[in-house]
Every structure is written in structure tokens, then in C-alpha cells.
Short mmCIF file of C-alpha atoms and ligand atoms in Angstrom, two decimals:
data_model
loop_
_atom_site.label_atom_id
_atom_site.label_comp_id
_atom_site.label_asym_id
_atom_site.label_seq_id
_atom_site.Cartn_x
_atom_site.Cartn_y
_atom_site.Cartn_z
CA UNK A 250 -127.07 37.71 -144.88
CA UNK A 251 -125.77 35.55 -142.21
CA UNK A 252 -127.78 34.79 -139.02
CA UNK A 253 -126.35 37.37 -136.15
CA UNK A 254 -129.04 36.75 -133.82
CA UNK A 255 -126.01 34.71 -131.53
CA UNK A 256 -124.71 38.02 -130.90
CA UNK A 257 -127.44 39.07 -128.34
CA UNK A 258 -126.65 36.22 -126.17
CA UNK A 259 -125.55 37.02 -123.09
CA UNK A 260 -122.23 35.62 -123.58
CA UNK A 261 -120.92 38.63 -125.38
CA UNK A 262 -120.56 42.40 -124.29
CA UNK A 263 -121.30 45.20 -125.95
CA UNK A 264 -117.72 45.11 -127.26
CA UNK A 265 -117.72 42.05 -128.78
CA UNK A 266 -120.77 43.07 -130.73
CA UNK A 267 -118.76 46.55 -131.82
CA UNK A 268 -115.85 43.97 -132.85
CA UNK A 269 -117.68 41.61 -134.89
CA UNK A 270 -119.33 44.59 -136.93
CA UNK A 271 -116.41 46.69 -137.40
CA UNK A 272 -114.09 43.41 -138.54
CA UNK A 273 -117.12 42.35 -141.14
CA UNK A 274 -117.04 45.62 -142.83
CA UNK A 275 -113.34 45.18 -142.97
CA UNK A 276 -113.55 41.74 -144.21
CA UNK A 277 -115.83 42.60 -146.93
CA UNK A 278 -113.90 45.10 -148.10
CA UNK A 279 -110.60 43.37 -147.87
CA UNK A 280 -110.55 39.74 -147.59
CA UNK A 281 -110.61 38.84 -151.50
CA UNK A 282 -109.95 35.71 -153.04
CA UNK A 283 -106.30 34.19 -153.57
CA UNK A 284 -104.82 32.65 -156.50
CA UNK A 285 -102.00 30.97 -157.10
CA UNK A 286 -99.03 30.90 -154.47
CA UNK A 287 -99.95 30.38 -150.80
CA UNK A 288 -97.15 31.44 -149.01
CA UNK A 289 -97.54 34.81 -150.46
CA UNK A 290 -101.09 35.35 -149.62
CA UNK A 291 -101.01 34.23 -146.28
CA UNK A 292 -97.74 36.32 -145.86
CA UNK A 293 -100.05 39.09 -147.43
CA UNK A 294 -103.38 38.30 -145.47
CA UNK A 295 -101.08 38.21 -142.17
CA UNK A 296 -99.66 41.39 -143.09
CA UNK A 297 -103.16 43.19 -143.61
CA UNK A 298 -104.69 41.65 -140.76
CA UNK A 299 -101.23 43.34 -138.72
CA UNK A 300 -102.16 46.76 -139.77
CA UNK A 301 -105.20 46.33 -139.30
CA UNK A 302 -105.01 46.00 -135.87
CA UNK A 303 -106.83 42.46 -135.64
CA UNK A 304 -103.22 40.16 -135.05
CA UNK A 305 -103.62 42.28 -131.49
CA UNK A 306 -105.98 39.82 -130.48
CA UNK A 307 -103.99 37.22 -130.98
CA UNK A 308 -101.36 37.97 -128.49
CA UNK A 309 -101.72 38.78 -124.68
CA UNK A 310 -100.23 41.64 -122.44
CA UNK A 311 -100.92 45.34 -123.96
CA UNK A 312 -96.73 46.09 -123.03
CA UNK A 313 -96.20 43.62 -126.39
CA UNK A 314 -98.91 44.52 -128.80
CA UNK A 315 -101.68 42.74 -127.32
CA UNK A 316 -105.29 44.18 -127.39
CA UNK A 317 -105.70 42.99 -124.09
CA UNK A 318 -103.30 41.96 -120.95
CA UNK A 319 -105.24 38.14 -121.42
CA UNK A 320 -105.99 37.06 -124.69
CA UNK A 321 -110.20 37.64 -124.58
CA UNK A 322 -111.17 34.10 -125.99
CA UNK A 323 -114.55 35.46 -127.15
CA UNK A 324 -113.03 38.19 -129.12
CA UNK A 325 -110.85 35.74 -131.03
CA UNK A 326 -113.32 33.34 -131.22
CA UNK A 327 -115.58 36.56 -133.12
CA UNK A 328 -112.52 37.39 -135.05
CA UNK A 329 -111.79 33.63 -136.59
CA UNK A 330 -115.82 32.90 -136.94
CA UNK A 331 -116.07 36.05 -139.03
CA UNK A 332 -113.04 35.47 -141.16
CA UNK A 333 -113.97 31.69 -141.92
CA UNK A 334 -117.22 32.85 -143.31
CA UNK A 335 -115.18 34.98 -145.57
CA UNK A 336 -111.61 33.29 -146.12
CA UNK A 337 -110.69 29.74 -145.24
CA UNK A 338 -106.78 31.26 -145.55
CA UNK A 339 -107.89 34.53 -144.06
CA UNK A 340 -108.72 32.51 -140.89
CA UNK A 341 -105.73 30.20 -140.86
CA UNK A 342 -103.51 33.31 -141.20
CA UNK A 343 -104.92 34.94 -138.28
CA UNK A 344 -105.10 31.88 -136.33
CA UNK A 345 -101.55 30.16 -136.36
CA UNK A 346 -100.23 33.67 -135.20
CA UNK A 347 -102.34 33.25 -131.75
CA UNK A 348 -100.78 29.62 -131.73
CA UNK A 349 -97.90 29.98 -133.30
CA UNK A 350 -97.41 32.37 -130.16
CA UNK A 351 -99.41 31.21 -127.63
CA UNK A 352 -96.81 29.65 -125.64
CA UNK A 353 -95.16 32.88 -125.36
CA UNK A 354 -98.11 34.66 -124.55
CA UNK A 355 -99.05 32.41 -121.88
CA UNK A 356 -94.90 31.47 -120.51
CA UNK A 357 -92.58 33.78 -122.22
CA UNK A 358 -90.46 35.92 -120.38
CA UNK A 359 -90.38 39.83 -120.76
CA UNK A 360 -87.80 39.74 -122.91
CA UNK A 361 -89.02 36.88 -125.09
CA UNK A 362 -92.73 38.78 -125.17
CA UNK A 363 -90.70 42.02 -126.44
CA UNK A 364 -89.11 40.03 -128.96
CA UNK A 365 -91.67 38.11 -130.70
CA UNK A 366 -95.21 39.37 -129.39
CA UNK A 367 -94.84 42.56 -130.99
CA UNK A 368 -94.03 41.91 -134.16
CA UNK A 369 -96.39 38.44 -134.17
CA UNK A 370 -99.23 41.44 -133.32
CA UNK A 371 -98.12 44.02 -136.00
CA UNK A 372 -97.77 41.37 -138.30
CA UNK A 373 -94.00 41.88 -139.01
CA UNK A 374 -93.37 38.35 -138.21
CA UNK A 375 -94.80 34.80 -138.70
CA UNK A 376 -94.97 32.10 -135.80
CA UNK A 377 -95.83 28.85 -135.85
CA UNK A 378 -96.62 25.76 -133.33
CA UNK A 379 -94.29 22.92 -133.76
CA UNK A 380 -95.59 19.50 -131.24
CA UNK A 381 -96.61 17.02 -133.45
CA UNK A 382 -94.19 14.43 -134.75
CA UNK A 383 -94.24 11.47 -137.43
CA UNK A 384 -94.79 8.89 -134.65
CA UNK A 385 -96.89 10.99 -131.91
CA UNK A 386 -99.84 13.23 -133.12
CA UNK A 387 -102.69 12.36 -130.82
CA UNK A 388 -99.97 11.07 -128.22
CA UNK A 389 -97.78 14.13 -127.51
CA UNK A 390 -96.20 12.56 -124.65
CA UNK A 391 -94.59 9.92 -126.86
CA UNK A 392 -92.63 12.36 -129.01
CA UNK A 393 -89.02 11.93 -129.22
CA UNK A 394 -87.34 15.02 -130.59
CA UNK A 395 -84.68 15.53 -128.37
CA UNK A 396 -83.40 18.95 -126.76
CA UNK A 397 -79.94 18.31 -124.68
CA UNK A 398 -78.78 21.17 -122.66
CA UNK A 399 -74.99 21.58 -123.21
CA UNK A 400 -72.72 24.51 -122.14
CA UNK A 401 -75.83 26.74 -121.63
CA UNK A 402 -76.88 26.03 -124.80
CA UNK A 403 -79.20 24.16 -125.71
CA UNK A 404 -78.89 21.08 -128.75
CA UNK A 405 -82.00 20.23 -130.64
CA UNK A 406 -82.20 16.59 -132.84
CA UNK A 407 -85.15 14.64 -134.02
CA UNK A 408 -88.27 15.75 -136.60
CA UNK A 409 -91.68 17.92 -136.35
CA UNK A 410 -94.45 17.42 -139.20
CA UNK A 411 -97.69 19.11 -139.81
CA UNK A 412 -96.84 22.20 -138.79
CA UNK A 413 -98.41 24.90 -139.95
CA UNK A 414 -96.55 27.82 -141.02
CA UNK A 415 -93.93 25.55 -141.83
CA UNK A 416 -91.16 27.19 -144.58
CA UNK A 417 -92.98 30.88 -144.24
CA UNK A 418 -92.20 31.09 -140.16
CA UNK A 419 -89.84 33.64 -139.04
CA UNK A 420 -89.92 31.58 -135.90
CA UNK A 421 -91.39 28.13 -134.25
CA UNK A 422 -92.01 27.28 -130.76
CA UNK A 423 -90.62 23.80 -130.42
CA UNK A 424 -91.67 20.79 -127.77
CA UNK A 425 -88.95 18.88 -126.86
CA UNK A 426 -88.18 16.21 -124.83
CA UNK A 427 -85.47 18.01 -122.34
CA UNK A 428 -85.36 14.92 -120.18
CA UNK A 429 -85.99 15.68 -116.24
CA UNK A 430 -88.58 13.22 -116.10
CA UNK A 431 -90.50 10.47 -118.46
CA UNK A 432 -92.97 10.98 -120.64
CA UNK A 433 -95.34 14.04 -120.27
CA UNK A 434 -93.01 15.73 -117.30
CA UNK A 435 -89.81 15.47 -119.46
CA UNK A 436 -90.75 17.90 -121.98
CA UNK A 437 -90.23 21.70 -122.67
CA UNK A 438 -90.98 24.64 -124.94
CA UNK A 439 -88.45 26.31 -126.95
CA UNK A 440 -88.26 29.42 -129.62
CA UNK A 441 -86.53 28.84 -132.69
CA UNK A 442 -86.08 31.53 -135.47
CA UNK A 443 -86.14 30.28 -138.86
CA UNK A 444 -82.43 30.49 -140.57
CA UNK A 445 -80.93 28.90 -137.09
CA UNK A 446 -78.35 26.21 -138.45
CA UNK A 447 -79.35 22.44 -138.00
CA UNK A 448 -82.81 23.41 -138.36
CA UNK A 449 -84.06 22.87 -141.94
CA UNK A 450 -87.63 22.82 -143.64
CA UNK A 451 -87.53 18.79 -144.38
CA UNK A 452 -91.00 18.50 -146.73
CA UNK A 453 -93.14 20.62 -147.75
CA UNK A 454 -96.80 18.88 -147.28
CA UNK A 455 -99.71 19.78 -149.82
CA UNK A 456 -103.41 19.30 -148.44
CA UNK A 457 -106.86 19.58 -149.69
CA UNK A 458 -107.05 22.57 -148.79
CA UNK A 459 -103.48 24.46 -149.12
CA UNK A 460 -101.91 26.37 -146.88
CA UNK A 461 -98.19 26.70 -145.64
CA UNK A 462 -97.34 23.32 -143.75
CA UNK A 463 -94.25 20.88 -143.66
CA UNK A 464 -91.89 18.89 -141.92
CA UNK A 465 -89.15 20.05 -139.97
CA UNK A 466 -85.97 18.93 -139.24
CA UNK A 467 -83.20 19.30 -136.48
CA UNK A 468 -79.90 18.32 -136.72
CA UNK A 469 -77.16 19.66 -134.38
CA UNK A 470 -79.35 22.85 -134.18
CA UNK A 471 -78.19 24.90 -130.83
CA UNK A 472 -79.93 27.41 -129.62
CA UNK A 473 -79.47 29.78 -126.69
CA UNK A 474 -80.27 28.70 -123.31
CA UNK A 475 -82.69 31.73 -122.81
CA UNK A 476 -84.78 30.31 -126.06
CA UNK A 477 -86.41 27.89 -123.63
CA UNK A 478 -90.13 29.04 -122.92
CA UNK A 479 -91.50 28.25 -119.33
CA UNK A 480 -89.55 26.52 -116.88
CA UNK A 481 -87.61 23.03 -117.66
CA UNK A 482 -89.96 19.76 -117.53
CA UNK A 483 -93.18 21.69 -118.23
CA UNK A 484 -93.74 21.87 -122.04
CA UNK A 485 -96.30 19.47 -121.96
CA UNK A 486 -98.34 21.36 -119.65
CA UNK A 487 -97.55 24.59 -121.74
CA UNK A 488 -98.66 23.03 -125.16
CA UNK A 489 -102.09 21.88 -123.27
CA UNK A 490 -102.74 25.59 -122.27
CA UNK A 491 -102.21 26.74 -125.38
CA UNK A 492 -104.58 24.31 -126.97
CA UNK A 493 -107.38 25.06 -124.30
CA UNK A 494 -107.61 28.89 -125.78
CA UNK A 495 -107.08 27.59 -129.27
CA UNK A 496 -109.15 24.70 -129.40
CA UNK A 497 -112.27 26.78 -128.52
CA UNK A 498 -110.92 29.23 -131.55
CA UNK A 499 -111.01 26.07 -133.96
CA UNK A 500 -115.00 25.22 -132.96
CA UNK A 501 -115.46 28.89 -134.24
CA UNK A 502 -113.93 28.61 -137.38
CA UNK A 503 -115.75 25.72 -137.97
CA UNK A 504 -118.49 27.96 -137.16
CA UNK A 505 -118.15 30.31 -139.97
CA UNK A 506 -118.09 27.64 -142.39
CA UNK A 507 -121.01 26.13 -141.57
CA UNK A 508 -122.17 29.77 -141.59
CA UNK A 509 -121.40 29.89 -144.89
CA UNK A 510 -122.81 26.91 -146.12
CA UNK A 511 -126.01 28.04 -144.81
CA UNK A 512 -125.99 30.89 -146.64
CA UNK A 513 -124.95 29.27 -149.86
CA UNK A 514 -127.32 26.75 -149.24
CA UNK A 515 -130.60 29.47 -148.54
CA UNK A 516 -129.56 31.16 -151.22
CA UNK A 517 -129.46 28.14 -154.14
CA UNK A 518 -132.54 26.58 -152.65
CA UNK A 519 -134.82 29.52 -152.67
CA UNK A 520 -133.52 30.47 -156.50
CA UNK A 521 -133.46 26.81 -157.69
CA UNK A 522 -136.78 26.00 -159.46
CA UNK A 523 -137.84 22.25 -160.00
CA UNK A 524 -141.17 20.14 -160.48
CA UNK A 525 -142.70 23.53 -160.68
CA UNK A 526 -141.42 25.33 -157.67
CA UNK A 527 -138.21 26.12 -155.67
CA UNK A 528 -136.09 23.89 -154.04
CA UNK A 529 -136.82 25.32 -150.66
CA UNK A 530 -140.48 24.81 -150.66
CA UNK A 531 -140.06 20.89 -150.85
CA UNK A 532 -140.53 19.78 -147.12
CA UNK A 533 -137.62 17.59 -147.79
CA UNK A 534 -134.99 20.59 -148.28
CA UNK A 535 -136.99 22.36 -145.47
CA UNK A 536 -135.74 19.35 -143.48
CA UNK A 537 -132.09 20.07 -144.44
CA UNK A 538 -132.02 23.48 -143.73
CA UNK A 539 -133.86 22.80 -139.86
CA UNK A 540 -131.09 20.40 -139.55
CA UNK A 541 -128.24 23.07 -140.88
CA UNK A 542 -129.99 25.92 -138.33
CA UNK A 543 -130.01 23.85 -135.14
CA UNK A 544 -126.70 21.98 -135.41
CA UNK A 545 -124.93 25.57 -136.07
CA UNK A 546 -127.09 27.23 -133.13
CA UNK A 547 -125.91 24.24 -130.72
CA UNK A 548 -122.26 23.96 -131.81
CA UNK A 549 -122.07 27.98 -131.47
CA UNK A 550 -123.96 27.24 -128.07
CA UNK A 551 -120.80 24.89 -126.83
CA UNK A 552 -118.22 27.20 -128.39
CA UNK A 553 -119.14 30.39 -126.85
CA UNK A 554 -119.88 28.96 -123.42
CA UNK A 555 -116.07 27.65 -123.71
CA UNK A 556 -115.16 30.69 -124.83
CA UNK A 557 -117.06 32.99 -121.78
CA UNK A 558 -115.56 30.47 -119.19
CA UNK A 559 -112.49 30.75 -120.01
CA UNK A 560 -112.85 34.52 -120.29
CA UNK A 561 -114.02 33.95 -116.21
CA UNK A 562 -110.43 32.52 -115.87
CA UNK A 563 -112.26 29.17 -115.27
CA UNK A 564 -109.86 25.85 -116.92
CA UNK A 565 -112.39 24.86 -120.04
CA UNK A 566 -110.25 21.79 -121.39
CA UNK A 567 -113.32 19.36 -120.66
CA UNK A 568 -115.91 22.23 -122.33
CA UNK A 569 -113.15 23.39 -125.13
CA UNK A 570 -112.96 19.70 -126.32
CA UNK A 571 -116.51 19.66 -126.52
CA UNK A 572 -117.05 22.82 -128.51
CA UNK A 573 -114.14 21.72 -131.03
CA UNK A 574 -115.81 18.22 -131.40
CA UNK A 575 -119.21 19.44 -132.07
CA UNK A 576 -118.74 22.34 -133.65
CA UNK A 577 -116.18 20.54 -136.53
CA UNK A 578 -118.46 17.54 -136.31
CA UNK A 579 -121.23 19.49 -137.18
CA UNK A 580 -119.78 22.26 -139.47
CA UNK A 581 -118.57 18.83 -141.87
CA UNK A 582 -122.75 17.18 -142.11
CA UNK A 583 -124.13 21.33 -142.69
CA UNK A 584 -121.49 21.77 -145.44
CA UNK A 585 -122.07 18.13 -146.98
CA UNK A 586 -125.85 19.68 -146.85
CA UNK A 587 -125.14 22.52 -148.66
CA UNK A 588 -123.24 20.76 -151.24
CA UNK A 589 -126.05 18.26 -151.49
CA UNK A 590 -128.45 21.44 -152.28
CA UNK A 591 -126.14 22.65 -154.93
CA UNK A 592 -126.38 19.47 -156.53
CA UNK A 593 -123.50 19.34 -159.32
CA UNK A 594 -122.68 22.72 -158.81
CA UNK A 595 -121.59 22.09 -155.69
CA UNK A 596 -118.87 20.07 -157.12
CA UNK A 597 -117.34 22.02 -159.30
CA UNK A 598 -113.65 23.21 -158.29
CA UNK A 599 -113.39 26.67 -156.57
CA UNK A 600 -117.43 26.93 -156.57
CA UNK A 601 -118.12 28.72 -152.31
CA UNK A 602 -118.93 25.35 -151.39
CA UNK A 603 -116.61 23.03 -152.94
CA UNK A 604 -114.20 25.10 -151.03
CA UNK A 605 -115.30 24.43 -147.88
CA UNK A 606 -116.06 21.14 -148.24
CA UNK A 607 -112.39 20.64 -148.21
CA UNK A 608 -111.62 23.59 -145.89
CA UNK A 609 -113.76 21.60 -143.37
CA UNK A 610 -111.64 17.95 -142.99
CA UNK A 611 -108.95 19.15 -141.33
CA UNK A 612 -110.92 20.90 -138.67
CA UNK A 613 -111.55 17.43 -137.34
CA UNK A 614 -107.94 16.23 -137.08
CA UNK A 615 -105.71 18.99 -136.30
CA UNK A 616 -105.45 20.57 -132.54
CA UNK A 617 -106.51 17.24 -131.10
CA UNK A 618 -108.92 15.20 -133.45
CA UNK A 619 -112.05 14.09 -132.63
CA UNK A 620 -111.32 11.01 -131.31
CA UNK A 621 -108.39 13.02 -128.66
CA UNK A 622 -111.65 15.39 -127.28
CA UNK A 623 -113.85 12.39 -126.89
CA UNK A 624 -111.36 11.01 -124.34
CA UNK A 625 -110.52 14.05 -122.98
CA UNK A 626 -114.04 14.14 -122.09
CA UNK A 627 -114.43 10.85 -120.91
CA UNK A 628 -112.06 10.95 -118.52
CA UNK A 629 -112.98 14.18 -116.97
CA UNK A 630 -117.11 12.83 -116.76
CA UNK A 631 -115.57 9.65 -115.01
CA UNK A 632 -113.18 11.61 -112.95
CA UNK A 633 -116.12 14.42 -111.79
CA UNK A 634 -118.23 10.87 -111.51
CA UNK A 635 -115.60 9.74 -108.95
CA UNK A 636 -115.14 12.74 -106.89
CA UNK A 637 -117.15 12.04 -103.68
CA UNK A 638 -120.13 14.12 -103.45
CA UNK A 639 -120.71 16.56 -100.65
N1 COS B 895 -103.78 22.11 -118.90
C1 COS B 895 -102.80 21.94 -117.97
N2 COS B 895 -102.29 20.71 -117.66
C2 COS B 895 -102.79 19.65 -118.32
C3 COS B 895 -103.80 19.76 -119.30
C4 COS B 895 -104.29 21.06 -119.58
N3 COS B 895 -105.26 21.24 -120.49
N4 COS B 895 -104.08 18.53 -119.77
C5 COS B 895 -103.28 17.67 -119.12
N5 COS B 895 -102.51 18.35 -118.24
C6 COS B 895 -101.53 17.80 -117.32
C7 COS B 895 -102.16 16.70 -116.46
O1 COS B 895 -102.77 17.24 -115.31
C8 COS B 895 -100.95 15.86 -116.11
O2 COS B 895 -100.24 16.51 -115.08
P1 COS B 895 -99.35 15.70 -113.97
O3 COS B 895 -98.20 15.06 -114.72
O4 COS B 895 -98.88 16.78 -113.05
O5 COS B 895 -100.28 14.71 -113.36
C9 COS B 895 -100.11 15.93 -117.37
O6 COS B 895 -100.50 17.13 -118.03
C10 COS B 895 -100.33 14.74 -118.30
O7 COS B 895 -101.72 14.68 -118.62
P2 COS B 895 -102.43 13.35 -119.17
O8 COS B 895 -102.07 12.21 -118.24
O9 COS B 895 -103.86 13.64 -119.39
O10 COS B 895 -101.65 13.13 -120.55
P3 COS B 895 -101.82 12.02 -121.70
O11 COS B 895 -100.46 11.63 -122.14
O12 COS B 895 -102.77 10.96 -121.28
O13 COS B 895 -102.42 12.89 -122.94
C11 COS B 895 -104.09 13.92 -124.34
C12 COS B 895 -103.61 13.51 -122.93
C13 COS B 895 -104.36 12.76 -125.26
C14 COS B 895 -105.37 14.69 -124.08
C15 COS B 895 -103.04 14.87 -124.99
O14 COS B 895 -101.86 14.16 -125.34
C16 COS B 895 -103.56 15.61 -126.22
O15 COS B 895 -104.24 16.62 -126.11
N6 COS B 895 -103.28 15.07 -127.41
C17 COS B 895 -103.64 15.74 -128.67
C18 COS B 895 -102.56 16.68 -129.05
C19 COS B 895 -102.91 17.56 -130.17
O16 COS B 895 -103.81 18.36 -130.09
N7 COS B 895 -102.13 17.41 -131.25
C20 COS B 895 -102.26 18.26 -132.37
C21 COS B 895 -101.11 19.19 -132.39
S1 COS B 895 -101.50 20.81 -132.81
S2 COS B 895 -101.99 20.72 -134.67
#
């Protein structure tokens, strides 16, 4: 049974703690385990989670299917925490549709909202979050896909890659570099429903730990000049917004894993016999598992202060970046623990936490890798450093 003693903090409302209850008797009874094809369970596990009722989270304003008029960060924070301890896929499902539509959520206009949130929240459609490029990851403001406005259109050229999603979207909000300005103030958001010609799924990409992603490619590809989300010259700006709720969502998935491995790890080292006793009364496991208890307990710390802040309508990019760096950091040295623990077992493919051993690595790259929230921190100390004290 996993520690739920975080739920009494004061960060969380009696609502939350209703939420988190009601979604882990759900997940236990619903959230199996996949084999075989991946785009058809996450299509499935995105479908389930729709009627459900848990993809309402995902999307703001209650006229469009959202649970709430502003996305409650704590409440999706609850939801992907709870599913990671569950479902690695379960999580990314529910996930890339709060990204995938995030922009929208946060930009779109009413008739965009109409459009996409609603069937994003019931599930009837798949979105996805296309910024990163072949040559600009970490630097967004370097990409170089191209979006020309012509004849009220507007024409799309140039190449996305890791993008989640990618090949199972029914649509993909695209950054673009629409020109008013260089670098970061030239860019802008755009919607783009799968099937559109000139847009074509280039590569798919196989990873660790699978899930739908690929490369994207636009050739020619015009879209509508309504398709643009939030005004001209201000995508990069949007995509940052969107990654200040999201990021905080990321430290709590890495939360659930580490959950996890606790678990798996209490469980094998109070079982495990050896030299005459179990694992767990060896002062050197005992070590481990103090280790395991205090990193999770501080990276939850981090990830639900984020997550209340920004709930205050406070900006958290400075205390987002920290959650997602500790709480990834941390979630990869408790599962490398619990692996440890299960000695060769833990190796084995498709054993609880072999999984997450490779669930975990990507948690530390995508949305802004570790390295990205180190210097978004950085600068913002040295900035607050600057600022002339009163
Ligand atoms: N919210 C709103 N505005 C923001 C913002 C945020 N969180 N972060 C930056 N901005 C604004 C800045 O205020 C600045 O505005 P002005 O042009 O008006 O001055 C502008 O955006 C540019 O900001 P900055 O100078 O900090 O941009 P950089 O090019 O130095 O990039 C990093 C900053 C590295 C932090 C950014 O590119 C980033 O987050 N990279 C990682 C991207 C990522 O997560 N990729 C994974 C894709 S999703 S899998």
C-alpha cells in the first residue's frame, strides 16, 4: 500500500483527496496491462479515461468539457501521480491530451475550444504538442519550420520530431516560425488536423519505453488562417505557458514511479530471506529505503508547492522547473534502488520494475531536460539576486 500520508498536507482540499480516492479505485479496477500494439492501447486507455470523466481535467473552461474553467494543476498533478503508479501508458495517455491541448486551453478562441476541447475531454479525439525539431530541442527559439501567411491562408514547410502522439493524433498544435520578429518573437501556434495534405507522419520513432511518437513532416501543407492559436508573433510565449502547467504534471508522474518502486522495493525486501534473515533487516537496505522515503517526500514537496502556486494564479516557471528536475532526478536513483533490491529479478523484461526503470529516462529529457530547468533556474536566482532590494 502506497504512502498517502502527502495527502493531508495542506496543499490539497478536501476535493483533491475525494479525487485521488475515487480515480485509485478506478485505476485498480481498470488500468490493466497492455500487450502488443501501442497505438491501440493508448487509443483504448484515452478512450476509457474519456468516459470516465478524468480527460475533463485535462482541458480548461467547463463551456468545452473542462472540469474546471482553469485547469486545477493539483488535480492533474493527483490524476497523472496516481496513474504512473499504475500505468506508465495510462499516464502518457492522459497526459499528452492536457498538452497536446494546452495551447488551446490557455489561447484558443471560442470556436477553436468548441472544436477540439470537447472532444480532447470526452476522449473522442487525440491531440498532440508539436515544438521540438531535429536541430532545436532544448533551444526552441532556433527552430526553423516555417509558416508563411498567403491569401489568408496559411503555408506550413519544415520538420517536427519527438512528438508524442505522433501517427495516432487526430490533430497537432504546431510552433512555427511566422516571421514578425527574430528568434523567440517570430513564432506562433497553429492547429493542424491529421489527414491535412502536405502534412505527413515522416518516422515513426521506437523508445525504451514505447509509446506513439514520430517525426513529422510539412510540405506545402495550408491551412486556414483561423487555425492559428493566439495572436501572430507569440507562440513562443504560448508553448512556455503550456509547459509551466505541464512541467509540474511531469514531476508527478515521476512521482508515481518512484511510488512504485517503493512499494516493489518494501515488498521484495521484507519477503527476501538471506544470511538468515530478510533483506530489510540489514541496516544497509534500511539505508536504501530512508534514502527512497525522503527523496520521494522532498520531490513531492517541490511538485505540489508548484502545483498550489500556480493554482493561486501565481507564474511557477522558476518553482515548476524545480519540481520537474528533482522530482525526475530523484524518481531515476529510487527506481535504480528498487531494482538494486530485486537483485536479478529486477532485470528481467516486463518484471514492475524493469518497467520503470525504462519508463523513468525520458522523464529527464522531454518537456525541457534537466539541464533546460537548471538554467531556467539560474537565471531567475541571478535575476531575483539583481533586483534592488527595498
Ligand atoms: N511564460 C511566459 N513567457 C515566457 C516564459 C514563460 N514561462 N519563459 C520565457 N518567456 C518569455 C520571456 O519573458 C521572453 O519574453 P520577451 O521576448 O518579451 O523578453 C521570451 O519568452 C524569450 O525568453 P528567453 O529569453 O528566456 O528565451 P530563450 O531562448 O533563452 O529560451 C529556454 C529559454 C531554454 C528556457 C526555453 O527555450 C525552453 O524552455 N527550452 C526547452 C523547451 C522544451 O521543453 N522542449 C521540449 C519540448 S516538449 S517535449
Amino acid at each position: 500500500m502506497s504512502d498517502k500520508t502527502y495527502l493531508d498536507w495542506p496543499f490539497f482540499d478536501d476535493a483533491h483527496r475525494r479525487l485521488e480516492a475515487e480515480l485509485e479505485d478506478w485505476a485498480a479496477r481498470n488500468i490493466t496491462g497492455h500487450h502488443g500494439d501501442v497505438d491501440a492501447a493508448c487509443r483504448d486507455l484515452v478512450a476509457r479515461l474519456g468516459a470516465a470523466g478524468w480527460l475533463r481535467y485535462a482541458v480548461g473552461g467547463t463551456g468545452c468539457g473542462g472540469r474546471f474553467d482553469v485547469i486545477d494543476t493539483r488535480a492533474i498533478c493527483l490524476l497523472r501521480e496516481t496513474l504512473a503508479r499504475h500505468s506508465g501508458l495510462a499516464d502518457f495517455a492522459f497526459a499528452m491530451q492536457g498538452l497536446g491541448s494546452g495551447a488551446l486551453t490557455l489561447h484558443g478562441s471560442p470556436e477553436q475550444k468548441q472544436r477540439y476541447l470537447t472532444k480532447v475531454a470526452s476522449g473522442e479525439a487525440i491531440a498532440a504538442f508539436a515544438l521540438s525539431e531535429p536541430g532545436s530541442g532544448s533551444d526552441v527559439a532556433a527552430m526553423e519550420c516555417t509558416a508563411r501567411a498567403e491569401g489568408g491562408d496559411y503555408v506550413l514547410d519544415g520538420e517536427k520530431t519527438w512528438i508524442s502522439n505522433g501517427g495516432i493524433a487526430d490533430f497537432y498544435v504546431v510552433f512555427a516560425r511566422s516571421g514578425e520578429a527574430a528568434g523567440s518573437r517570430g513564432l506562433s501556434a497553429f492547429v493542424v488536423e491529421a489527414g491535412t495534405p502536405g502534412f505527413e507522419i515522416a518516422e515513426r520513432i521506437e523508445t525504451i519505453a514505447p509509446h506513439p511518437l514520430a517525426r513529422l513532416r510539412f510540405s506545402g501543407c495550408r491551412i486556414p488562417g483561423n487555425s492559428r492559436v493566439g495572436a501572430p508573433g507569440q507562440g513562443f510565449k504560448v508553448a512556455m505557458q503550456t509547459l509551466d502547467i505541464f512541467r509540474t504534471s511531469v514531476a508527478a508522474a515521476a512521482l508515481g514511479f518512484a511510488r512504485r518502486a517503493l512499494d516493489e522495493a518494501l515488498s521484495r525486501a521484507t519477503k527476501r530471506k538471506m544470511f538468515g534473515q530478510t533483506l530489510a533487516d540489514f541496516q544497509i537496505t534500511q539505508s536504501k529505503i530512508a534514502q527512497m522515503a525522503t527523496g520521494i517526500d522532498a520531490a513531492a514537496l517541490l511538485t505540489y508547492r508548484a502545483a498550489w502556486l500556480r493554482d493561486l494564479g501565481r507564474t511557477v516557471t522558476r518553482e515548476a522547473a524545480m519540481a520537474k528536475m528533482t522530482a525526475t532526478e530523484t524518481a531515476q536513483q529510487v527506481i535504480d534502488m528498487a531494482v538494486q533490491i530485486w537483485g536479478g529479478l529486477g532485470v528481467v523484461s516486463g518484471h514492475p520494475v524493469e518497467k520503470l526503470y525504462r519508463e523513468i529516462r525520458a522523464l529527464r529529457i522531454y518537456e525541457g531536460a534537466t539541464e533546460v530547468q537548471q538554467l531556467i533556474i539560474a537565471r531567475q536566482t541571478l535575476a531575483a539576486f539583481a533586483q534592488p532590494r527595498s
